[in-house]
Short mmCIF file of C-alpha atoms in Angstrom, two decimals:
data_model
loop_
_atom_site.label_atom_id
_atom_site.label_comp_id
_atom_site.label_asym_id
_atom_site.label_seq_id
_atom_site.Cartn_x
_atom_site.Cartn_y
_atom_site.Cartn_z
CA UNK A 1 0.00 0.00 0.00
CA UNK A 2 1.84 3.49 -1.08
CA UNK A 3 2.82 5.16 2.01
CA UNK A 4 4.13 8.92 3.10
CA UNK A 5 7.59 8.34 4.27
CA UNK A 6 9.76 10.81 6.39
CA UNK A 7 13.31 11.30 7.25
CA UNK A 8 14.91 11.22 9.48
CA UNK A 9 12.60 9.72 11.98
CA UNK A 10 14.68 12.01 14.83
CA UNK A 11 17.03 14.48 14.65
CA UNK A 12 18.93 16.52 17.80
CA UNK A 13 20.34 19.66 16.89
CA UNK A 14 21.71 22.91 18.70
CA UNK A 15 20.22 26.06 18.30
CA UNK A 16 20.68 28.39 15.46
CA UNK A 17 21.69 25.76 12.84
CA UNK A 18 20.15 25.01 9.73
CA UNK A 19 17.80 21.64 9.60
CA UNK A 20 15.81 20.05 6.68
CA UNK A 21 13.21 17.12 6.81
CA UNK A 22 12.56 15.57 4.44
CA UNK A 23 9.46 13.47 2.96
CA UNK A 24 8.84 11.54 0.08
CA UNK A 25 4.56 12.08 -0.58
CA UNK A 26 2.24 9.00 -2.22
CA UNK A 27 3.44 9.24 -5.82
CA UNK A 28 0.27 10.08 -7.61
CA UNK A 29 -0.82 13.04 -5.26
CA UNK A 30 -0.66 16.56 -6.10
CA UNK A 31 -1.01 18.47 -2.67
CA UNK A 32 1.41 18.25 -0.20
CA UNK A 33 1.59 19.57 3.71
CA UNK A 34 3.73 20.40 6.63
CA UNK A 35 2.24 20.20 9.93
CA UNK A 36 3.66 19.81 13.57
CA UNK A 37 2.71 18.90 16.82
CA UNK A 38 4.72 20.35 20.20
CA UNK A 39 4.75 17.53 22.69
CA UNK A 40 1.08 17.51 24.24
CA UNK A 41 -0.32 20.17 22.27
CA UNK A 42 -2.19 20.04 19.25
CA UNK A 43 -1.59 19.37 15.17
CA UNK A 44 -0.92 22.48 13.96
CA UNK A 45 -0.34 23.40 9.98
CA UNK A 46 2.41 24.86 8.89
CA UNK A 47 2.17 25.11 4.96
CA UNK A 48 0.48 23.44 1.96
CA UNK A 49 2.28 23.25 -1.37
CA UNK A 50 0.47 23.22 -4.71
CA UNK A 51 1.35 23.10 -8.58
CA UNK A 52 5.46 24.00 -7.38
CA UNK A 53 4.07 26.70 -4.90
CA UNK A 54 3.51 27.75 -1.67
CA UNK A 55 -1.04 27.68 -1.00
CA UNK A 56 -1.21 28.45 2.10
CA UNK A 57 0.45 28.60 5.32
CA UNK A 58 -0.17 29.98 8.58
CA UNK A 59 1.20 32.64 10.76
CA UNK A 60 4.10 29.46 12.70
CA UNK A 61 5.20 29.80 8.94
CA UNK A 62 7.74 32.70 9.59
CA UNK A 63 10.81 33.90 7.19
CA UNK A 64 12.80 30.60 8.95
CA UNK A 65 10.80 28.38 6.96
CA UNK A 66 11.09 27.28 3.57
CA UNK A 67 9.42 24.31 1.68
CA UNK A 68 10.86 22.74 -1.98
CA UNK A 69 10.38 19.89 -4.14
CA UNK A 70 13.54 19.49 -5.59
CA UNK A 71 12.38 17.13 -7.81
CA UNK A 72 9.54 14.45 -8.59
CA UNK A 73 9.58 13.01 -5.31
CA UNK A 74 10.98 14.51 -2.56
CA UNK A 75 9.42 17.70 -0.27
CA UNK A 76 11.30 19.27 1.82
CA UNK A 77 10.71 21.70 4.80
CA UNK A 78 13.70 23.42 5.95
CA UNK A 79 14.32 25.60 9.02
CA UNK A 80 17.08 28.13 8.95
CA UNK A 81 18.19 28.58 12.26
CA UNK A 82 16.54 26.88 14.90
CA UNK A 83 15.29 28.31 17.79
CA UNK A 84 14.22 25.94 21.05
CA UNK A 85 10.49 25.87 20.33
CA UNK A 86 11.01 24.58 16.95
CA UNK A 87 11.67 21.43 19.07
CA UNK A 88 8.31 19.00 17.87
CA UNK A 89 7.10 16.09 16.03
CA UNK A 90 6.31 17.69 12.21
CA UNK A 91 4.18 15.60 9.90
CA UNK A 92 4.34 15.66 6.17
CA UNK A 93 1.02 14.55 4.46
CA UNK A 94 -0.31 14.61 0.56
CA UNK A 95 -3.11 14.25 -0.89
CA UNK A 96 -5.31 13.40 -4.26
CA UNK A 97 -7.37 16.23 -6.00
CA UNK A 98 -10.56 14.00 -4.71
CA UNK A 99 -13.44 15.86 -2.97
CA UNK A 100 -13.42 13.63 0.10
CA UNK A 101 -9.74 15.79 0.87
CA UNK A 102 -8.31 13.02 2.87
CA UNK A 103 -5.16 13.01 3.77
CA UNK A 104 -2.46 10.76 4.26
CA UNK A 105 0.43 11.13 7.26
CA UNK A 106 3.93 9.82 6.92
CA UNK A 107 4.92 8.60 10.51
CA UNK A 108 6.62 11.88 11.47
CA UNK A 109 10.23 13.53 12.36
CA UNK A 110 10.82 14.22 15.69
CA UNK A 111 13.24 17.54 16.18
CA UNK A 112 14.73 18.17 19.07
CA UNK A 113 16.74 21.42 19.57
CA UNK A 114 19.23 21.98 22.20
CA UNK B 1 -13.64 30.83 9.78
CA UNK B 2 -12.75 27.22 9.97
CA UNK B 3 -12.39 25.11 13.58
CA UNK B 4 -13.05 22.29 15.63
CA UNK B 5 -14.21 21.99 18.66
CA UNK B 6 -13.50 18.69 20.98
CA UNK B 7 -14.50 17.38 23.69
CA UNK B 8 -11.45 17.94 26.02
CA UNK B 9 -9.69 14.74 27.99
CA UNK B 10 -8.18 12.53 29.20
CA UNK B 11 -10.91 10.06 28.86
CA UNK B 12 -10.30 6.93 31.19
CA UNK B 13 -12.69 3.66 30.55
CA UNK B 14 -12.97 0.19 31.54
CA UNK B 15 -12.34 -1.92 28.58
CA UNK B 16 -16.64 -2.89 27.32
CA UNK B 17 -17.43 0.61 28.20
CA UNK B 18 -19.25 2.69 25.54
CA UNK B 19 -17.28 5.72 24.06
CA UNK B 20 -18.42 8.93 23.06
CA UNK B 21 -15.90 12.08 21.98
CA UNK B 22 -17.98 14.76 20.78
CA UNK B 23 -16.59 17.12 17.86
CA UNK B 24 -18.34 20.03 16.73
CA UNK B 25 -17.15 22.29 13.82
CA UNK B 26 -17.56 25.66 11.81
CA UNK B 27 -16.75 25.82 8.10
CA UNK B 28 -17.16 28.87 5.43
CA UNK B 29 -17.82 25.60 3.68
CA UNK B 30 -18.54 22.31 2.96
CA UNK B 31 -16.35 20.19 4.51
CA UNK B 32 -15.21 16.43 4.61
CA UNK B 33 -15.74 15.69 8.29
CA UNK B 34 -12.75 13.32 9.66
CA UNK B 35 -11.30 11.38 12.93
CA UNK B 36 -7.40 11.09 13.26
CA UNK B 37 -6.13 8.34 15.99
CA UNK B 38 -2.38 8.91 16.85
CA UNK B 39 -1.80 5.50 18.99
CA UNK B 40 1.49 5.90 21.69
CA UNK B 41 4.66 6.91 19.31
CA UNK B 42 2.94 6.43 16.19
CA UNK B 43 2.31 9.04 13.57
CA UNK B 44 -1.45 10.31 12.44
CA UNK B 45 -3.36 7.42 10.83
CA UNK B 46 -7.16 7.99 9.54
CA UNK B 47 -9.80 6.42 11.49
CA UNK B 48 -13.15 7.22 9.79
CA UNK B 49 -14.22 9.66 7.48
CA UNK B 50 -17.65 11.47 6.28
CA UNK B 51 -18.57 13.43 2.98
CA UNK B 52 -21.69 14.62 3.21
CA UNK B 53 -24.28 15.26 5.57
CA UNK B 54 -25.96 12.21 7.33
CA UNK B 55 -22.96 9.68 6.07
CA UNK B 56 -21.40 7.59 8.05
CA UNK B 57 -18.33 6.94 8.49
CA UNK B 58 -17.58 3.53 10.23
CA UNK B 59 -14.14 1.27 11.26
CA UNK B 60 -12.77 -0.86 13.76
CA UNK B 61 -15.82 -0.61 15.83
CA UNK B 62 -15.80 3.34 15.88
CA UNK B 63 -18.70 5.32 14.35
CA UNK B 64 -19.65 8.77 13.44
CA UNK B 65 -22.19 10.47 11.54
CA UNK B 66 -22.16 13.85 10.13
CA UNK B 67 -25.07 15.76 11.29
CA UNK B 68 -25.04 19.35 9.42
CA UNK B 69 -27.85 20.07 11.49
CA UNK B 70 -25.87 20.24 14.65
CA UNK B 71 -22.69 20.54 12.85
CA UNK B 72 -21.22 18.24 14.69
CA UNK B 73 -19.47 14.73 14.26
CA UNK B 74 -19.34 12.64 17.50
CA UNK B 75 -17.28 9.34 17.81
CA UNK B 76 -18.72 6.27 19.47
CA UNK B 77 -17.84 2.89 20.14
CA UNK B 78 -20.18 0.55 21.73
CA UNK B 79 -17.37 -1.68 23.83
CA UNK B 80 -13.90 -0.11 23.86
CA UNK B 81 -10.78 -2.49 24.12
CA UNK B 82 -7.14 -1.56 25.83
CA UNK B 83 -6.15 -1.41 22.38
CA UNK B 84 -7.87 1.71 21.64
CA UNK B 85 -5.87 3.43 24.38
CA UNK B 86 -4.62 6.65 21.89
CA UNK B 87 -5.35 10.40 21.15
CA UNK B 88 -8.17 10.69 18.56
CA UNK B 89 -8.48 14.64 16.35
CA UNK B 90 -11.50 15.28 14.89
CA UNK B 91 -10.86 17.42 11.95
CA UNK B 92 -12.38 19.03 8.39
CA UNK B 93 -10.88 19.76 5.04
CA UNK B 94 -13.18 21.80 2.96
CA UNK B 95 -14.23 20.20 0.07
CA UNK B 96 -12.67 22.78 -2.77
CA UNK B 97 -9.15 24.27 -3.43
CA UNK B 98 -6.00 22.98 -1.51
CA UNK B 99 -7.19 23.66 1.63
CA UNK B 100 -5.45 22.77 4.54
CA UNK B 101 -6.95 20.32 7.40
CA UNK B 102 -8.17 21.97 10.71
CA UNK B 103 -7.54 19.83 13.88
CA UNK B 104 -9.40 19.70 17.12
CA UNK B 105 -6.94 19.43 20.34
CA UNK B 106 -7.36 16.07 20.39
CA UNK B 107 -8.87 13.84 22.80
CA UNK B 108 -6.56 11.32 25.21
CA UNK B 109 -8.29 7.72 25.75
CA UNK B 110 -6.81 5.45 27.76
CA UNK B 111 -8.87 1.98 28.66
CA UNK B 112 -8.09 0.03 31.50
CA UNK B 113 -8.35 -3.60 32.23
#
């Protein structure tokens, strides 16, 4: 069964340095998301990504963020320079251009910042 | 705007209890009406979903139906196991353009022996 996958599955960093995750969407979808969850808290979205460009995104979304497909398969979501409450689980999903809108999770990278 | 409302936790059961979460939403929309179960150090997997008003959505025992009436999309199960100890997130994606999915706060169930 296709599957979102993410990498790494954790990654421990300090402060202030540069960190990409990475996630490789279901192969025949066309909209792809960032969202994250701070431990306990709730999912929040970060950014959807449409037709090579940025759809939406929501006010976490800040100048430190960038998203990319470099090419056919991969999405990335890159932070800049880390700051301590970057530190969460962040979820890459994807989706079809169905009506029903469901979409599908990878498992999730956990980012820890020191 | 767009949000979910949900019924706040933890929930704590004895396994054969009956569950109810209750979910209620707002949407400029029409939204796809969905419940999320995150089980311990898992990622977000879908549990049920509904389309349309008075569908529903049905698996593993769970059940919800989308009442537009009441705008609202409770989840029930009639005899909960310890297996269904997770968080569950009621959520909506309206049903045009890339929108984005809105999440409730999610509601802790853990089932006990």
């Amino acid at each position: 069964e296709p599957e979102v996958t993410q990498t790494p599955s954790h990654q421990v960093t300090q402060m202030g340095q540069e960190v990409i995750l990475r996630c490789v969407p279901i192969s025949n979808h066309l909209y792809f998301y960032w969202y994250r969850q701070i431990l306990g808290q709730k999912v929040e979205f970060l950014v959807s990504f449409y037709n090579n460009e940025i759809s939406e995104k929501s006010e976490i979304f800040d100048d430190q963020f960038s998203v990319e497909r470099p090419d056919g398969s991969n999405f990335t979501l890159k932070i800049r320079s880390t700051k301590l409450e970057d530190s969460a689980m962040y979820f890459c999903a994807s989706r079809t251009t169905s009506d029903t809108g469901e979409l599908f999770f990878g498992e999730g990278s956990r980012l820890t910042v020191l | 705007g767009n949000s979910v409302t949900q019924m706040e936790g933890p929930v704590t059961l004895s396994e054969e209890a009956f569950l109810t979460i209750n979910c209620t939403y707002t949407a400029t929309g029409y939204p796809s009406l969905f419940w999320y179960v995150q089980y311990p150090g898992e990622g977000l997997q879908l549990l049920l979903k509904a389309t349309k008003a008075d569908d529903k959505g049905s698996n593993k025992g769970f059940e919800a139906t989308y009442r537009k009436e009441t705008t609202s999309f409770h989840l029930e199960k009639g005899s909960v196991q310890v297996s269904d100890s997770a968080v569950y997130f009621c959520a909506l994606i309206l049903q045009t353009g890339a929108n984005n999915l809105f999440f409730g706060t999610g509601t802790r169930l853990t089932v006990i022996p």
